[in-house]
Short mmCIF file of C-alpha atoms in Angstrom, two decimals:
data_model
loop_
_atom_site.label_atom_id
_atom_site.label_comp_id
_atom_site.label_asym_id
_atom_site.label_seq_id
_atom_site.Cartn_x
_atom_site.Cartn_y
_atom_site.Cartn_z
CA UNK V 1 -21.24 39.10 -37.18
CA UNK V 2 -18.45 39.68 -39.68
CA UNK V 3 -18.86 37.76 -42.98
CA UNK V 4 -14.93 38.02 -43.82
CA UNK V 5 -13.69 34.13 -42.21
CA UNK V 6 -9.74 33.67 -41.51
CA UNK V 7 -8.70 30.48 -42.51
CA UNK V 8 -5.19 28.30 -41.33
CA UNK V 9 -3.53 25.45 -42.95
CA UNK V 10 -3.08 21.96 -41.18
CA UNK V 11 0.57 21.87 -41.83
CA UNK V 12 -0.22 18.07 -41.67
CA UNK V 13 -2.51 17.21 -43.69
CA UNK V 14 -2.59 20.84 -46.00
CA UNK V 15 -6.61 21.57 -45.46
CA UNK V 16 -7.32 24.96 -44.58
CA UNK V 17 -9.55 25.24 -41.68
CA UNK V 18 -11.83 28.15 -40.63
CA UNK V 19 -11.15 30.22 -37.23
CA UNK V 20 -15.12 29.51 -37.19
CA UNK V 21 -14.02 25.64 -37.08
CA UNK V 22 -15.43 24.71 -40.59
CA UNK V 23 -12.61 23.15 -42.81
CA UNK V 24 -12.61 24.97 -46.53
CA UNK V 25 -11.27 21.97 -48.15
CA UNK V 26 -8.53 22.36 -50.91
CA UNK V 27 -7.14 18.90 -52.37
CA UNK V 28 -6.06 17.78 -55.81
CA UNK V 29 -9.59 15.90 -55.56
CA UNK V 30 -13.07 17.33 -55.93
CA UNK V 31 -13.79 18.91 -53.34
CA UNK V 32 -16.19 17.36 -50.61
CA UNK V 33 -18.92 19.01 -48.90
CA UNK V 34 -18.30 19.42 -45.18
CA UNK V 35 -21.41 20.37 -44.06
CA UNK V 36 -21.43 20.76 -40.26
CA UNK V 37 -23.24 23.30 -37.64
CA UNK V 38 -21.02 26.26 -36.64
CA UNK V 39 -21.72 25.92 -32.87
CA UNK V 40 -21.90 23.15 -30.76
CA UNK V 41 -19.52 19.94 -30.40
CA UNK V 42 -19.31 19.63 -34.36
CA UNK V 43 -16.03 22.24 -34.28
CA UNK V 44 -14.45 20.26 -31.19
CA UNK V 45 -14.69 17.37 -33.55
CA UNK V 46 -13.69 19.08 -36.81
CA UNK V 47 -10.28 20.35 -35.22
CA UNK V 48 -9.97 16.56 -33.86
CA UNK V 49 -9.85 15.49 -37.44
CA UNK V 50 -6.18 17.15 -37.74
CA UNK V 51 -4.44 15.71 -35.05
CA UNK V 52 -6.34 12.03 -34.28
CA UNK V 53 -5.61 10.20 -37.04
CA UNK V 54 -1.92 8.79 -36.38
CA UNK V 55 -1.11 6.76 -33.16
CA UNK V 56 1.07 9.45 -30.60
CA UNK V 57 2.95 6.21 -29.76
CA UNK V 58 3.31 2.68 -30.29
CA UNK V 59 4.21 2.19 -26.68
CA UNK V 60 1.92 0.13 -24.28
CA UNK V 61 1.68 0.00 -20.71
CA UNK V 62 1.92 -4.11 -19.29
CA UNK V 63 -1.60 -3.90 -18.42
CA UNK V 64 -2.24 -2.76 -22.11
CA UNK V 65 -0.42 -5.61 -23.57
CA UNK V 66 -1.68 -8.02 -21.31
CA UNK V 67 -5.35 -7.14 -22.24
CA UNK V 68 -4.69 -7.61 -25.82
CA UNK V 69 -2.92 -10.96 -25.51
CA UNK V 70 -5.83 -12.20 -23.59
CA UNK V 71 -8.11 -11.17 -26.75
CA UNK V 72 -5.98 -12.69 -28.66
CA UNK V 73 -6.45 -15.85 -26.43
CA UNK V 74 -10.51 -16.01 -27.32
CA UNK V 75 -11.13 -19.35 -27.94
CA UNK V 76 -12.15 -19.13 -32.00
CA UNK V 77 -15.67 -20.89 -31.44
CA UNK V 78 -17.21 -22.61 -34.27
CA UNK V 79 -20.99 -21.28 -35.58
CA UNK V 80 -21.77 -18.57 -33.84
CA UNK V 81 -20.05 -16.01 -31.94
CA UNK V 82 -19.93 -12.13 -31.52
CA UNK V 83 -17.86 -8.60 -30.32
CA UNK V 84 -20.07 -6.33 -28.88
CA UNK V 85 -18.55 -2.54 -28.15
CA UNK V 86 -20.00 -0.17 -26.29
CA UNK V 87 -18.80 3.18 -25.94
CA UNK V 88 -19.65 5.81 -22.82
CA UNK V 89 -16.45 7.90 -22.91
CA UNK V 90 -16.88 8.54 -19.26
CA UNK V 91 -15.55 11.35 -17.39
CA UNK V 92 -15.94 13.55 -21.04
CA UNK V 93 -17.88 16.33 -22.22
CA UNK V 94 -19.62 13.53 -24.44
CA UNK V 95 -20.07 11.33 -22.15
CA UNK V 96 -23.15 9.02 -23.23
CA UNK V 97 -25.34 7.20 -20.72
CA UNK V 98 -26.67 4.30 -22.61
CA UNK V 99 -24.09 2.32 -24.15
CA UNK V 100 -23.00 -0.25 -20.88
CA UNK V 101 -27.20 -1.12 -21.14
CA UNK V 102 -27.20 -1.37 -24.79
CA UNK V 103 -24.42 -4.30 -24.59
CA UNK V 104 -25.55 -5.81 -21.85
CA UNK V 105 -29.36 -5.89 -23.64
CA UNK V 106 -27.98 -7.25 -27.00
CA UNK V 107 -25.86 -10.08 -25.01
CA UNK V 108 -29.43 -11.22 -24.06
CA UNK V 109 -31.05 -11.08 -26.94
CA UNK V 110 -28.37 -13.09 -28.89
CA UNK V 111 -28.49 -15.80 -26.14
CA UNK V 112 -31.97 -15.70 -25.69
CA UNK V 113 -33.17 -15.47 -29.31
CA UNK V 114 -30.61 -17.18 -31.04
CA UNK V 115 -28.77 -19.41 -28.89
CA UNK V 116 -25.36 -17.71 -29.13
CA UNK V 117 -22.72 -19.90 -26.40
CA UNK V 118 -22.53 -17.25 -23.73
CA UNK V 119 -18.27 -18.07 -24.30
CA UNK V 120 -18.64 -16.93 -27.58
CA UNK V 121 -19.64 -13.51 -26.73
CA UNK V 122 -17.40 -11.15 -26.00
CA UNK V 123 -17.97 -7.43 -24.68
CA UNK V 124 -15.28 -4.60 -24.72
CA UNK V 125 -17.09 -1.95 -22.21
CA UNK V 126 -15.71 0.57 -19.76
CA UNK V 127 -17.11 -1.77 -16.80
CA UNK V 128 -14.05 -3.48 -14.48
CA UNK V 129 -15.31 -6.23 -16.18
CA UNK V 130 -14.46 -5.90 -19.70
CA UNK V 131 -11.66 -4.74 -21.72
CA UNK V 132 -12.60 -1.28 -22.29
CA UNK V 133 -13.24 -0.44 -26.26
CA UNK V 134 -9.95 1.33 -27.08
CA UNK V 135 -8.68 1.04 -30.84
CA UNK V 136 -6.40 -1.29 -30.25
CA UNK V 137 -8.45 -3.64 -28.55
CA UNK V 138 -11.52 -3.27 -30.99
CA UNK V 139 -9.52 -3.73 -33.80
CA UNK V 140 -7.59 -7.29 -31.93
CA UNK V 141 -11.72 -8.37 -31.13
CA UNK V 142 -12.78 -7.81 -35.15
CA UNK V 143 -10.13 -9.67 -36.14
CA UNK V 144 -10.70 -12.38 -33.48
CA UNK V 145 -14.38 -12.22 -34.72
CA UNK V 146 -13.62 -13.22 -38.34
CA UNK V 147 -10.36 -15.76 -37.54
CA UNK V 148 -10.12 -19.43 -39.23
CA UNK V 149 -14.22 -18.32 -40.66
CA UNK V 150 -15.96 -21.48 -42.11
CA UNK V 151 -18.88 -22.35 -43.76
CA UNK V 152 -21.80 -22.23 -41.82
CA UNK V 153 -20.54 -19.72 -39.41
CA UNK V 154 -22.90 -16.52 -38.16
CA UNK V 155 -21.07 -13.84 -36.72
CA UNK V 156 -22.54 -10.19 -34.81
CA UNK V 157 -20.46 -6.82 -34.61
CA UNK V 158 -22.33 -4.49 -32.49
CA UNK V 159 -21.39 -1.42 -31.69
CA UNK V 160 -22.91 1.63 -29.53
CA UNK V 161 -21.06 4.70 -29.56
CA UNK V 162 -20.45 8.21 -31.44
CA UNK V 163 -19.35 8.07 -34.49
CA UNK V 164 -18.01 10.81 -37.13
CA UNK V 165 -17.11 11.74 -40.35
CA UNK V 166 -14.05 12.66 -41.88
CA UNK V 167 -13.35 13.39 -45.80
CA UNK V 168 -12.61 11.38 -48.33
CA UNK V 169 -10.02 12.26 -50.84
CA UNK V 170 -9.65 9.42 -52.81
CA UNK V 171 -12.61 9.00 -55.07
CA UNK V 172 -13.69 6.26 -52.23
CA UNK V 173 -17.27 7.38 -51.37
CA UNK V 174 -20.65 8.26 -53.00
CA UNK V 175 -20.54 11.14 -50.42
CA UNK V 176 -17.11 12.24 -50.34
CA UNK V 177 -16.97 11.48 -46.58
CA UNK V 178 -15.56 8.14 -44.48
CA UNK V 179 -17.72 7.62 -41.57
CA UNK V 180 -15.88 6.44 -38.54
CA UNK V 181 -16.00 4.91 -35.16
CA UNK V 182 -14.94 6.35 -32.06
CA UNK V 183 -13.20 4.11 -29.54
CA UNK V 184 -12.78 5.31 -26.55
CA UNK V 185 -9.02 6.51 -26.72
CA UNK V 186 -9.93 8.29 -30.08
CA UNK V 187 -8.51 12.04 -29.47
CA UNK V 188 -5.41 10.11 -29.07
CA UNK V 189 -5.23 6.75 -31.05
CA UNK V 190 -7.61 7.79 -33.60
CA UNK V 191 -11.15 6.43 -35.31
CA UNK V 192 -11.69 3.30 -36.78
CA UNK V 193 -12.89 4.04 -40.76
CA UNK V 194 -15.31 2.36 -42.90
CA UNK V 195 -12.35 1.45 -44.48
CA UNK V 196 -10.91 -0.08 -41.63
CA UNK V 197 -13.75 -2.22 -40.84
CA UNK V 198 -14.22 -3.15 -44.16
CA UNK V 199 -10.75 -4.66 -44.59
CA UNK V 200 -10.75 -6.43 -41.32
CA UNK V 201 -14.46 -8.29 -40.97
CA UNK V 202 -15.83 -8.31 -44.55
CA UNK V 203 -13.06 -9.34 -47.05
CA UNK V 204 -12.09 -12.47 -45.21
CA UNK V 205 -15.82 -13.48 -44.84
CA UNK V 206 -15.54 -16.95 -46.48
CA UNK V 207 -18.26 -18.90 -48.68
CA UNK V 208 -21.32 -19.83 -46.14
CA UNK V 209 -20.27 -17.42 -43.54
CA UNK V 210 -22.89 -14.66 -42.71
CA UNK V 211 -21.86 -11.46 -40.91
CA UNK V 212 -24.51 -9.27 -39.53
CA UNK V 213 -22.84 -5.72 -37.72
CA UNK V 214 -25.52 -3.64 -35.83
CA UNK V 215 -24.61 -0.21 -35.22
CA UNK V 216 -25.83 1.89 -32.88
CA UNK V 217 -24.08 5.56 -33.57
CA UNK V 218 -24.06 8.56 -35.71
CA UNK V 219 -23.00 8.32 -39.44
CA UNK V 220 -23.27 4.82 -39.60
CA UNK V 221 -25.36 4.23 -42.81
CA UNK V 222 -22.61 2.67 -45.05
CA UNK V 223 -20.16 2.14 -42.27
CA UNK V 224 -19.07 -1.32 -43.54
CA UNK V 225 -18.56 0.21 -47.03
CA UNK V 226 -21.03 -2.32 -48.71
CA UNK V 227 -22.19 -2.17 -52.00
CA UNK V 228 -25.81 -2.47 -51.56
CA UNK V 229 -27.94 0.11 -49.88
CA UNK V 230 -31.75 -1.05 -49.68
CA UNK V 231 -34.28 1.93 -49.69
CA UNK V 232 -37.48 1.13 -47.60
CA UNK V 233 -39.12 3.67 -49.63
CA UNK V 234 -38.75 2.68 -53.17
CA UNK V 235 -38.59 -0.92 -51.79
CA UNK V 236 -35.11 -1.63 -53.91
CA UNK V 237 -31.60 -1.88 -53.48
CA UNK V 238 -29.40 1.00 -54.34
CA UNK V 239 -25.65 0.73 -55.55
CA UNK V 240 -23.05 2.17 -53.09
CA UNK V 241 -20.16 1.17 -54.98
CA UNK V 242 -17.21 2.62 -54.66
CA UNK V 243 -16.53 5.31 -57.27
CA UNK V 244 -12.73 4.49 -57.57
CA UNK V 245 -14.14 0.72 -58.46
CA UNK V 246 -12.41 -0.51 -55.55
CA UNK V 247 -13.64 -4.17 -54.01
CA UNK V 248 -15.48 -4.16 -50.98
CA UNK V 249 -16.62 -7.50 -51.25
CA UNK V 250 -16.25 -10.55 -49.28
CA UNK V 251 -14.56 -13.75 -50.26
CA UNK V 252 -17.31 -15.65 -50.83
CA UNK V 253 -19.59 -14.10 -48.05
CA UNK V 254 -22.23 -12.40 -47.13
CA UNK V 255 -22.17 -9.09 -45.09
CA UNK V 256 -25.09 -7.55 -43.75
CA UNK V 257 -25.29 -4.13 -41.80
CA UNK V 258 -28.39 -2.61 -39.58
CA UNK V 259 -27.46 0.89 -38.97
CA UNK V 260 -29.02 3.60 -36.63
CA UNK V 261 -29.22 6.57 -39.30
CA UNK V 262 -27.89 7.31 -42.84
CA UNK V 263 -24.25 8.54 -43.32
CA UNK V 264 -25.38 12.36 -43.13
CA UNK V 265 -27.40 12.18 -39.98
CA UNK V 266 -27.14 11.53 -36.32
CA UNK V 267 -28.31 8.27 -33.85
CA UNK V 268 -29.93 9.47 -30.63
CA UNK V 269 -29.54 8.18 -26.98
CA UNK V 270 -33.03 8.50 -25.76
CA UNK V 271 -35.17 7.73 -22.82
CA UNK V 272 -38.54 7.58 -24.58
CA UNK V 273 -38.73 4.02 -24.16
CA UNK V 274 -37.80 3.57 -20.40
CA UNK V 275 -41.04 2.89 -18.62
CA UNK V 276 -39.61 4.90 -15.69
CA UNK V 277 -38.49 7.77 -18.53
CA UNK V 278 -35.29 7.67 -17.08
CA UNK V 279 -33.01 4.72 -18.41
CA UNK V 280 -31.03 6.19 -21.38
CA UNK V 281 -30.74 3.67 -23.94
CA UNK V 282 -29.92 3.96 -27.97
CA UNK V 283 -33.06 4.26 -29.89
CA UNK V 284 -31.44 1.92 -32.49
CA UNK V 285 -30.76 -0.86 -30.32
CA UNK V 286 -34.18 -0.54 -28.66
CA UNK V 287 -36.23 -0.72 -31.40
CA UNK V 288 -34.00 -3.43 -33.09
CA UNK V 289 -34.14 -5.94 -30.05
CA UNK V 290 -37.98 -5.05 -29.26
CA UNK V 291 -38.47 -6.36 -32.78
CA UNK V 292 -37.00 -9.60 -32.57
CA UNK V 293 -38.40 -10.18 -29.26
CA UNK V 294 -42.43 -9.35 -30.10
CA UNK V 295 -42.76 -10.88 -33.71
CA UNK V 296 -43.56 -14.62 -33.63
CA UNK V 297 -42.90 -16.27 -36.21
CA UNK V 298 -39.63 -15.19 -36.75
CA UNK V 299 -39.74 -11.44 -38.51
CA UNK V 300 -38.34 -10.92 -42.04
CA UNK V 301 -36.04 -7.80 -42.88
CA UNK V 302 -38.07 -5.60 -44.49
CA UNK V 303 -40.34 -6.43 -41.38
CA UNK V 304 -38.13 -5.74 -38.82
CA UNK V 305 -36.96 -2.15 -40.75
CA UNK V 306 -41.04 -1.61 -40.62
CA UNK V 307 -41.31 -2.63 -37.00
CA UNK V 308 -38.29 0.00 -35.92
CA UNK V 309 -39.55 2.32 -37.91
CA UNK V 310 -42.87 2.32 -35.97
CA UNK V 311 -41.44 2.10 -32.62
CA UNK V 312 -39.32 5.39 -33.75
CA UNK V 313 -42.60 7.15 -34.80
CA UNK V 314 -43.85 6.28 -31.48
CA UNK V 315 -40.98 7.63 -29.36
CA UNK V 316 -40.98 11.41 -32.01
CA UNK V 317 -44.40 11.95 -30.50
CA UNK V 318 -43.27 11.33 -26.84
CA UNK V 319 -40.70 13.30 -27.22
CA UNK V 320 -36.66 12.06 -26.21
CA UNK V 321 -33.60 13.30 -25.17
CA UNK V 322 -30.76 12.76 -27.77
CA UNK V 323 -27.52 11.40 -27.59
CA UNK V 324 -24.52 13.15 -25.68
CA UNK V 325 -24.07 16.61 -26.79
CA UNK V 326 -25.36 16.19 -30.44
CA UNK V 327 -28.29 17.76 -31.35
CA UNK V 328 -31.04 17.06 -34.33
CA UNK V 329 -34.90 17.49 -34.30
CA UNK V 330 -35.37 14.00 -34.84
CA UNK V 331 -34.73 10.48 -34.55
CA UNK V 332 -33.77 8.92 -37.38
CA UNK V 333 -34.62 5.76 -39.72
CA UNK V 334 -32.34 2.59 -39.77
CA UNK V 335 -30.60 1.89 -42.22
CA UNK V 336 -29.93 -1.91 -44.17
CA UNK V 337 -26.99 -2.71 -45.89
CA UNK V 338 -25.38 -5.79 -47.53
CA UNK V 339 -22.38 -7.06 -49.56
CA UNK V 340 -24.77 -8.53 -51.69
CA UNK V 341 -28.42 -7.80 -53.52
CA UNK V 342 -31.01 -10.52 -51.53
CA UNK V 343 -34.35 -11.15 -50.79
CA UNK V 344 -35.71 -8.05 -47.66
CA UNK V 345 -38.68 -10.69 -46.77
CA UNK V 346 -36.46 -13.73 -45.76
CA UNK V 347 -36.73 -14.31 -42.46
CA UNK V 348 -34.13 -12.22 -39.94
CA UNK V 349 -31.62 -15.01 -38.57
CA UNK V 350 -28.72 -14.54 -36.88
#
């Protein structure tokens, strides 16, 4: 194979980008390392970057408008209530199998194990039954999720999906890279940044009101963009502050994000766990709810990291099939996140 690479230039956003599919990045900025594999659906996603990031149109169908005045409608419940996404992108070449199960599984557990109003839980899925999880709608539920927030309220984003990474040319991140989301419509309407999500369900978060976002997808470490990174191996919190000194606070708040993987690694769909070794489920939400549901009394975070971290080492010696088309050797760690430096052995409440 020919070392000598041809590269083009985005005439929209000026990055030069490989014929191999790997972007050589040229920006006023530093530039950030795009590490990615040169087969595989890592280039599909690459050339995505270049032409997802801007609505195609502002139109919407009736049906589309009518779905997102009826979010709008939610009733804004008092205490606790919740959004939970899942993401199966059917009838594509990443199409995962797990997602519809992971929502349905974590609307149990918040019922079940924390008394959450079954009307205060609200599911975008691509079942009949649901508004499906395009941008648009995501972005109308997170905003429903953190409207006319008081004291005392506990709030749930969940999400179980792929998710990327684009760069970051702003001086914004430790890594040089936002991680995203992927709605459903995301080849057209584009991702949902940490930036995004940031702006939308952590600044408003008002004194007394706790947010906890579970995330079930690749790339998700710091995908709130909170300050405070704990490591489970030095046992202390690291600072993820923003290198442009940007806030990324709350208002008085308090953030707190479980994440399937670190911001350089991948989540895996995996049917390790399945007693039948069939039912595809993320490895993430498994372990997370499993967790909750066999530690009596209630378990503390630092517990419940330990717990999922078990349950992973488990599954690594079964063996598993990994999510969609994205391959790694292994499943990963989760990772714990918060808008604020706190106490890991405090007992998990949502």
């Amino acid at each position: 194979m020919s070392s000598v690479t041809e590269h083009t230039c985005c005439s929209d956003c000026q990055e030069f980008v490989s014929d191999d599919g790997n972007k050589c990045l040229q920006s006023n900025k530093e530039q950030a390392k795009f590490i990615s594999h040169t087969k595989g659906p890592h280039i599909f996603f690459d050339k995505l970057f270049h032409r997802i990031d801007t609505p195609n149109s502002n139109v919407l169908s009736s049906y589309e408008e009518a779905t997102l005045e009826s979010i709008r409608n939610w009733e804004t419940t008092k205490g606790k209530r919740a959004v939970l996404c899942g993401v199966a992108y059917n009838k594509q070449k990443y199409k995962l199998k797990g997602t519809n199960y992971d929502v349905i599984n974590m609307r149990e557990l918040l019922g079940s194990q924390f008394c959450f109003p079954s009307s205060s839980i609200h599911i975008l899925a691509e079942m009949d039954s649901h508004p499906h999880p395009t941008k648009r709608n995501i972005q109308e539920a997170l905003r429903w999720l953190v409207k006319d927030n008081q004291p005392g309220d506990s709030l749930v984003f969940y999400f179980s999906g792929h998710g990327l990474r684009k760069p970051d040319f702003f001086d914004d991140e430790l890594d040089g890279f936002n991680e995203t989301i992927c709605p459903v419509d995301f080849k057209t309407a584009g991702m949902i940044t940490d930036n995004d999500i940031n702006d939308t369900i952590v600044r408003p978060l008002k004194n007394g009101v706790k947010l906890h976002a579970i995330i079930d997808s690749c790339h998700s470490g710091t995908i709130l963009d909170l300050q405070d990174v704990y490591s489970t191996k030095k046992k202390l919190w690291l600072d993820n502050s923003s290198p442009s000194g940007v806030y990324k606070g709350t208002s008085g708040g308090h953030a707190i994000s479980i994440s399937a993987c670190e911001d350089n690694q991948l989540a895996a769909d995996t049917s390790a766990f399945s007693d039948c070794g069939k039912q595809m489920e993320g490895a993430m939400t498994y372990t997370f709810k499993k967790a909750l549901m066999a530690e009596k009394p209630r378990v503390s975070y630092a517990g419940l990291l330990a717990s999922m971290h078990k349950d992973i080492l488990t599954a690594k010696e079964k063996g598993f099939s990994l999510r969609g088309l994205f391959h790694r050797e292994r499943l990963q760690e989760p990772v714990l996140s918060s808008s604020k430096v706190f106490d890991v052995n405090e007992p998990f409440v949502l």
